[in-house]
Coordinates of C-alpha atoms and ligand atoms in Angstrom, one line a residue:
M1 CA 13.8 9.8 9.3
T2 CA 10.1 9.2 8.1
R3 CA 10.0 12.7 7.0
H4 CA 12.9 11.7 4.8
I5 CA 11.4 9.0 3.4
G6 CA 8.0 10.8 2.7
A7 CA 10.1 13.5 0.8
A8 CA 11.9 11.2 -1.1
V9 CA 8.8 9.4 -1.9
A10 CA 7.2 12.8 -2.7
A11 CA 10.4 13.9 -5.0
A12 CA 10.0 10.3 -6.9
C13 CA 6.4 10.7 -7.3
L14 CA 6.8 14.6 -8.8
T15 CA 9.7 13.4 -10.9
L16 CA 7.0 10.7 -12.1
L17 CA 4.4 13.2 -12.8
L18 CA 6.9 15.6 -14.7
A19 CA 9.0 13.4 -17.0
P20 CA 8.3 13.9 -20.2
G21 CA 8.3 10.4 -21.3
V22 CA 5.4 9.1 -19.0
Q23 CA 2.9 11.8 -20.7
A24 CA 1.1 10.4 -24.2
A25 CA 1.3 12.9 -26.9
D26 CA -2.2 13.7 -26.6
G27 CA -1.7 15.5 -23.2
S28 CA -3.3 12.4 -21.2
P29 CA -1.3 10.3 -18.3
A30 CA 0.5 7.4 -20.1
A31 CA -0.4 4.3 -19.4
A32 CA 1.9 3.5 -16.8
G33 CA 4.3 1.1 -18.5
N34 CA 2.9 0.8 -22.0
P35 CA 5.0 3.2 -24.4
Y36 CA 3.2 1.4 -27.4
E37 CA -0.6 2.6 -26.7
R38 CA -1.8 4.8 -29.7
G39 CA -4.8 6.8 -29.6
P40 CA -7.6 7.1 -27.3
A41 CA -9.4 4.4 -24.8
P42 CA -11.3 2.4 -27.3
T43 CA -15.2 2.0 -27.0
E44 CA -17.6 -0.4 -28.6
A45 CA -18.2 2.5 -31.2
S46 CA -14.5 3.2 -31.8
V47 CA -13.6 0.1 -33.0
E48 CA -17.0 -0.3 -35.0
A49 CA -16.1 2.9 -36.8
L50 CA -15.3 3.3 -40.5
R51 CA -12.4 5.9 -39.2
G52 CA -10.1 6.1 -36.1
S53 CA -8.7 9.5 -34.5
Y54 CA -5.6 10.0 -36.6
A55 CA -5.7 11.6 -40.1
V56 CA -4.4 9.3 -42.5
A57 CA -2.2 9.7 -45.9
E58 CA -1.4 7.1 -48.5
T59 CA 1.8 7.0 -50.9
S60 CA 1.6 4.2 -53.8
V61 CA 5.0 2.0 -54.0
S62 CA 5.7 1.2 -58.1
S63 CA 6.5 -2.5 -58.6
L64 CA 9.7 -1.3 -60.5
A65 CA 11.1 -0.1 -57.6
V66 CA 10.9 -3.0 -55.3
S67 CA 11.9 -6.5 -55.3
G68 CA 10.5 -9.7 -53.8
F69 CA 6.8 -8.4 -54.1
G70 CA 4.5 -6.4 -56.2
G71 CA 4.2 -3.1 -54.9
G72 CA 1.6 -1.6 -53.4
T73 CA 0.1 1.4 -51.4
I74 CA 1.2 2.4 -47.8
Y75 CA -1.5 4.1 -45.5
Y76 CA -0.1 5.8 -42.4
P77 CA -1.4 8.4 -39.6
T78 CA 0.2 11.7 -40.8
S79 CA 0.9 12.8 -37.1
T80 CA 4.5 12.7 -36.1
S81 CA 3.9 13.7 -32.7
D82 CA 3.0 10.0 -31.1
G83 CA 6.3 8.6 -31.9
T84 CA 6.3 5.3 -34.2
F85 CA 3.7 3.0 -35.3
G86 CA 3.3 -0.7 -35.7
A87 CA 3.0 -1.9 -39.0
V88 CA 0.8 -4.5 -40.8
V89 CA 1.3 -5.8 -44.4
I90 CA -1.7 -7.2 -45.9
S91 CA -2.0 -9.6 -49.3
P92 CA -4.6 -10.1 -51.5
G93 CA -5.7 -13.7 -52.8
F94 CA -5.4 -15.7 -56.0
T95 CA -5.9 -13.8 -59.3
A96 CA -6.5 -10.7 -57.1
Y97 CA -4.8 -7.2 -56.8
Q98 CA -4.3 -4.9 -53.5
S99 CA -7.7 -3.2 -54.5
S100 CA -9.4 -6.4 -53.2
I101 CA -8.4 -5.5 -49.8
A102 CA -7.9 -1.9 -49.9
W103 CA -10.6 -1.0 -47.4
L104 CA -8.3 -2.4 -44.6
G105 CA -5.4 0.3 -45.7
P106 CA -7.4 3.4 -44.1
R107 CA -9.8 1.6 -41.4
L108 CA -6.8 0.2 -39.6
A109 CA -4.3 3.2 -40.4
S110 CA -6.5 5.9 -38.7
Q111 CA -6.3 3.5 -35.4
G112 CA -2.5 4.1 -35.5
F113 CA -0.9 1.6 -37.7
V114 CA 1.3 1.9 -40.9
V115 CA -0.8 -0.5 -43.1
F116 CA 0.7 -1.7 -46.7
T117 CA -1.5 -3.4 -48.9
I118 CA 0.3 -5.1 -51.4
D119 CA 0.3 -6.6 -55.0
T120 CA 2.2 -9.9 -55.7
L121 CA 4.5 -10.5 -58.3
T122 CA 1.7 -12.5 -60.4
T123 CA -1.6 -12.8 -59.2
L124 CA -1.3 -16.5 -59.7
D125 CA 1.5 -16.8 -56.7
Q126 CA 0.7 -19.6 -54.5
P127 CA 0.7 -19.3 -50.5
D128 CA 4.4 -20.1 -49.9
S129 CA 5.4 -17.5 -52.4
R130 CA 3.0 -15.0 -50.7
G131 CA 4.3 -15.7 -47.4
R132 CA 7.6 -14.5 -48.7
Q133 CA 6.3 -11.6 -50.6
L134 CA 4.7 -10.4 -47.3
L135 CA 8.2 -10.6 -45.4
S136 CA 9.9 -8.9 -48.6
A137 CA 7.1 -5.9 -48.0
L138 CA 7.7 -5.6 -44.3
D139 CA 11.7 -5.1 -44.9
Y140 CA 11.2 -2.6 -47.8
L141 CA 8.5 -0.8 -45.6
T142 CA 10.7 -0.9 -42.3
Q143 CA 14.5 -0.3 -44.4
R144 CA 13.8 1.6 -47.6
S145 CA 10.4 3.2 -47.8
S146 CA 9.8 6.6 -47.4
V147 CA 7.8 5.9 -44.2
R148 CA 10.4 3.9 -42.7
G149 CA 11.0 6.7 -39.8
R150 CA 7.5 6.2 -38.8
V151 CA 7.4 2.5 -38.5
D152 CA 8.6 0.4 -35.3
A153 CA 10.0 -2.6 -37.0
N154 CA 10.1 -4.5 -33.7
R155 CA 6.1 -4.5 -33.9
L156 CA 5.2 -6.1 -37.3
G157 CA 2.3 -8.2 -38.3
V158 CA 0.7 -9.6 -41.2
M159 CA -2.8 -10.2 -42.7
G160 CA -4.1 -11.7 -46.2
H161 CA -6.9 -12.8 -47.9
S162 CA -7.4 -16.5 -49.1
M163 CA -4.2 -17.7 -50.6
G164 CA -2.9 -14.2 -48.9
G165 CA -4.1 -15.7 -45.7
G166 CA -2.6 -18.9 -46.7
G167 CA 0.4 -16.9 -47.1
T168 CA -0.1 -15.0 -43.8
L169 CA 0.8 -18.1 -42.1
E170 CA 3.3 -18.9 -44.2
A171 CA 5.1 -15.5 -43.0
A172 CA 4.2 -16.3 -39.4
K173 CA 6.1 -19.8 -39.6
S174 CA 9.0 -18.7 -40.9
R175 CA 9.3 -15.3 -38.7
P176 CA 8.5 -15.8 -35.3
S177 CA 9.4 -12.4 -34.4
L178 CA 6.0 -11.3 -35.9
K179 CA 3.7 -10.1 -33.2
A180 CA 0.3 -10.7 -34.9
A181 CA -0.9 -12.5 -37.8
V182 CA -4.8 -12.3 -39.1
P183 CA -5.5 -14.7 -42.0
L184 CA -8.8 -14.1 -43.4
T185 CA -10.6 -16.8 -45.1
A186 CA -7.5 -18.7 -45.7
W187 CA -6.4 -21.1 -48.0
N188 CA -3.9 -23.5 -48.1
T189 CA -3.0 -27.2 -48.9
D190 CA -0.9 -27.2 -45.4
K191 CA -3.8 -28.1 -43.0
T192 CA -1.5 -27.9 -39.7
W193 CA 0.3 -24.9 -38.4
P194 CA 1.8 -26.1 -34.9
E195 CA 4.9 -24.2 -35.6
I196 CA 3.6 -21.0 -35.2
T197 CA 4.4 -18.8 -32.0
T198 CA 2.7 -15.4 -33.3
P199 CA -0.6 -15.0 -31.9
T200 CA -2.7 -15.7 -34.6
L201 CA -6.6 -14.8 -35.4
V202 CA -8.0 -17.2 -37.7
I203 CA -11.3 -15.6 -39.1
G204 CA -13.2 -17.8 -41.6
A205 CA -16.7 -17.6 -43.1
D206 CA -19.3 -20.1 -42.6
G207 CA -20.7 -20.1 -46.6
D208 CA -17.2 -20.3 -47.6
T209 CA -17.2 -23.1 -50.6
I210 CA -13.9 -22.1 -51.8
A211 CA -12.0 -22.6 -48.5
P212 CA -14.5 -24.2 -46.5
V213 CA -14.1 -23.6 -42.8
A214 CA -13.9 -27.5 -42.3
T215 CA -10.8 -28.2 -44.4
H216 CA -9.1 -24.5 -43.8
S217 CA -10.1 -22.4 -41.1
E218 CA -10.9 -24.6 -38.7
P219 CA -8.0 -27.1 -39.0
F220 CA -5.5 -24.1 -39.2
Y221 CA -7.0 -22.6 -36.0
E222 CA -6.9 -26.0 -34.1
S223 CA -3.5 -27.0 -35.4
L224 CA -1.8 -23.8 -33.8
P225 CA -0.3 -24.6 -30.2
A226 CA -2.3 -24.9 -27.3
S227 CA -0.2 -22.5 -25.8
L228 CA -0.3 -19.8 -28.1
D229 CA -2.8 -16.8 -28.0
K230 CA -4.9 -18.0 -30.8
A231 CA -8.8 -17.1 -31.9
Y232 CA -11.1 -18.6 -34.4
L233 CA -14.0 -16.1 -35.6
E234 CA -16.3 -17.9 -38.0
L235 CA -18.6 -15.4 -39.9
N236 CA -22.1 -15.6 -40.1
G237 CA -23.8 -15.7 -43.5
A238 CA -20.5 -14.7 -45.4
T239 CA -18.5 -16.0 -48.4
H240 CA -15.2 -16.5 -49.2
F241 CA -15.3 -13.1 -50.7
T242 CA -16.8 -11.3 -47.5
P243 CA -13.2 -9.9 -46.7
N244 CA -13.1 -8.2 -50.2
S245 CA -15.4 -5.4 -48.8
S246 CA -15.9 -3.0 -45.8
N247 CA -17.0 -5.2 -43.3
T248 CA -17.4 -4.4 -39.4
T249 CA -16.9 -7.5 -37.7
I250 CA -13.6 -8.4 -39.5
A251 CA -12.4 -4.8 -38.7
K252 CA -13.3 -5.0 -35.0
Y253 CA -12.0 -8.1 -34.3
S254 CA -8.8 -7.7 -36.6
L255 CA -8.1 -4.0 -34.9
S256 CA -8.4 -5.4 -31.6
W257 CA -6.3 -8.4 -32.4
L258 CA -3.5 -6.0 -33.8
K259 CA -3.5 -3.6 -30.9
R260 CA -3.7 -6.4 -28.2
F261 CA -0.5 -8.0 -29.8
I262 CA 1.3 -5.3 -32.2
D263 CA 1.1 -2.4 -29.4
D264 CA 0.7 -4.5 -26.4
D265 CA -2.4 -2.5 -26.1
T266 CA -4.6 -4.1 -23.3
R267 CA -7.2 -1.6 -23.3
Y268 CA -8.3 -3.6 -26.4
E269 CA -8.8 -7.0 -24.7
Q270 CA -12.0 -6.0 -23.7
F271 CA -13.4 -6.8 -27.3
L272 CA -11.5 -10.4 -27.2
C273 CA -11.9 -11.7 -24.0
P274 CA -14.7 -13.2 -22.5
L275 CA -14.9 -14.6 -25.7
P276 CA -17.5 -13.0 -28.1
R277 CA -20.9 -14.6 -28.3
P278 CA -22.4 -15.9 -31.6
G279 CA -25.2 -13.4 -33.5
L280 CA -26.1 -11.9 -36.3
T281 CA -22.7 -11.3 -37.7
I282 CA -20.6 -14.3 -35.6
D283 CA -21.6 -17.9 -36.4
E284 CA -18.9 -19.1 -34.5
Y285 CA -15.8 -17.9 -31.7
R286 CA -13.2 -19.7 -30.4
G287 CA -10.2 -18.8 -28.3
T288 CA -7.6 -18.6 -25.5
C289 CA -8.7 -16.3 -22.6
P290 CA -6.9 -14.6 -20.7
L291 CA -4.7 -13.5 -23.8
G292 CA -1.0 -12.9 -22.8
S293 CA -0.8 -15.3 -20.0
Ligands
9J3_1 O1 -7.0 -16.9 -52.9 C1 -7.8 -17.5 -53.0 O2 -9.1 -17.3 -53.1 C2 -7.7 -19.0 -53.1 C3 -9.0 -19.8 -53.6 C4 -8.4 -20.6 -54.9 O3 -9.0 -20.0 -55.8 O4 -8.1 -21.8 -54.8 C5 -8.3 -22.5 -55.8 C6 -7.1 -22.7 -56.6
ZN2 ZN1 2.3 -27.5 -41.4

């Protein structure tokens, strides 16, 4: 009897070890239970790096070929051996173009996301419109784009700068199925976001005089439900336009948030909890730890 149980257990273990589905594409043992992890175990250096482990290609999407937003550029991992990837669409701010947030495209895609930086229909579009455009772009990405087969349509997120950050909040409010939202020095006349159920990382800048944190990012963060996975990162020595250039602090925490909530990748929780302490680049950090509980 004991021997039979032992043999059964041994057989089950062998099956588990040999089952193709439990081995990651890089040959490492798959993390028990998370089929969405992509890329190697993260380190402080890897989340701060200019590029992750994936080679990235890009394809431009003409405004003439789409509706509901203004076209853009899709950055995607070239690998087809790691299954599909989660995706994030990013909107620029008032009067700005995709070029203003382009640095985030290859930076995030090389870590294992399909990233779509968009133009808006007009550069004067307001946050509510930008929110709808983010969602139109997600629908285009997952349903009609040339890379749709590389995207997991069930694991999507939104980001944006300024009025695009305001649009990020609008998009999350209207589509609760979104897995992550990261507004960057967001601007919106609506100061209260209790309707949002998507895990949200609000990033503000201490020196922002266009969307001052006291009247934008801070009330946005504080009005999110207390029960929500949420965080507030206030950049130190930063302005409204800090998100328009390559920035290690923005990249590190945005990446960790997207990984944690789009990929369910708890390997990245180490960068989010316990709460990061203020320092050279962080003026203040608020959040709810542990995450995902
Ligand atoms: O997208 C933004 O930079 C919004 C800040 C702004 O110019 O608001 C004034 C109407
Ligand atoms: Zn509101």
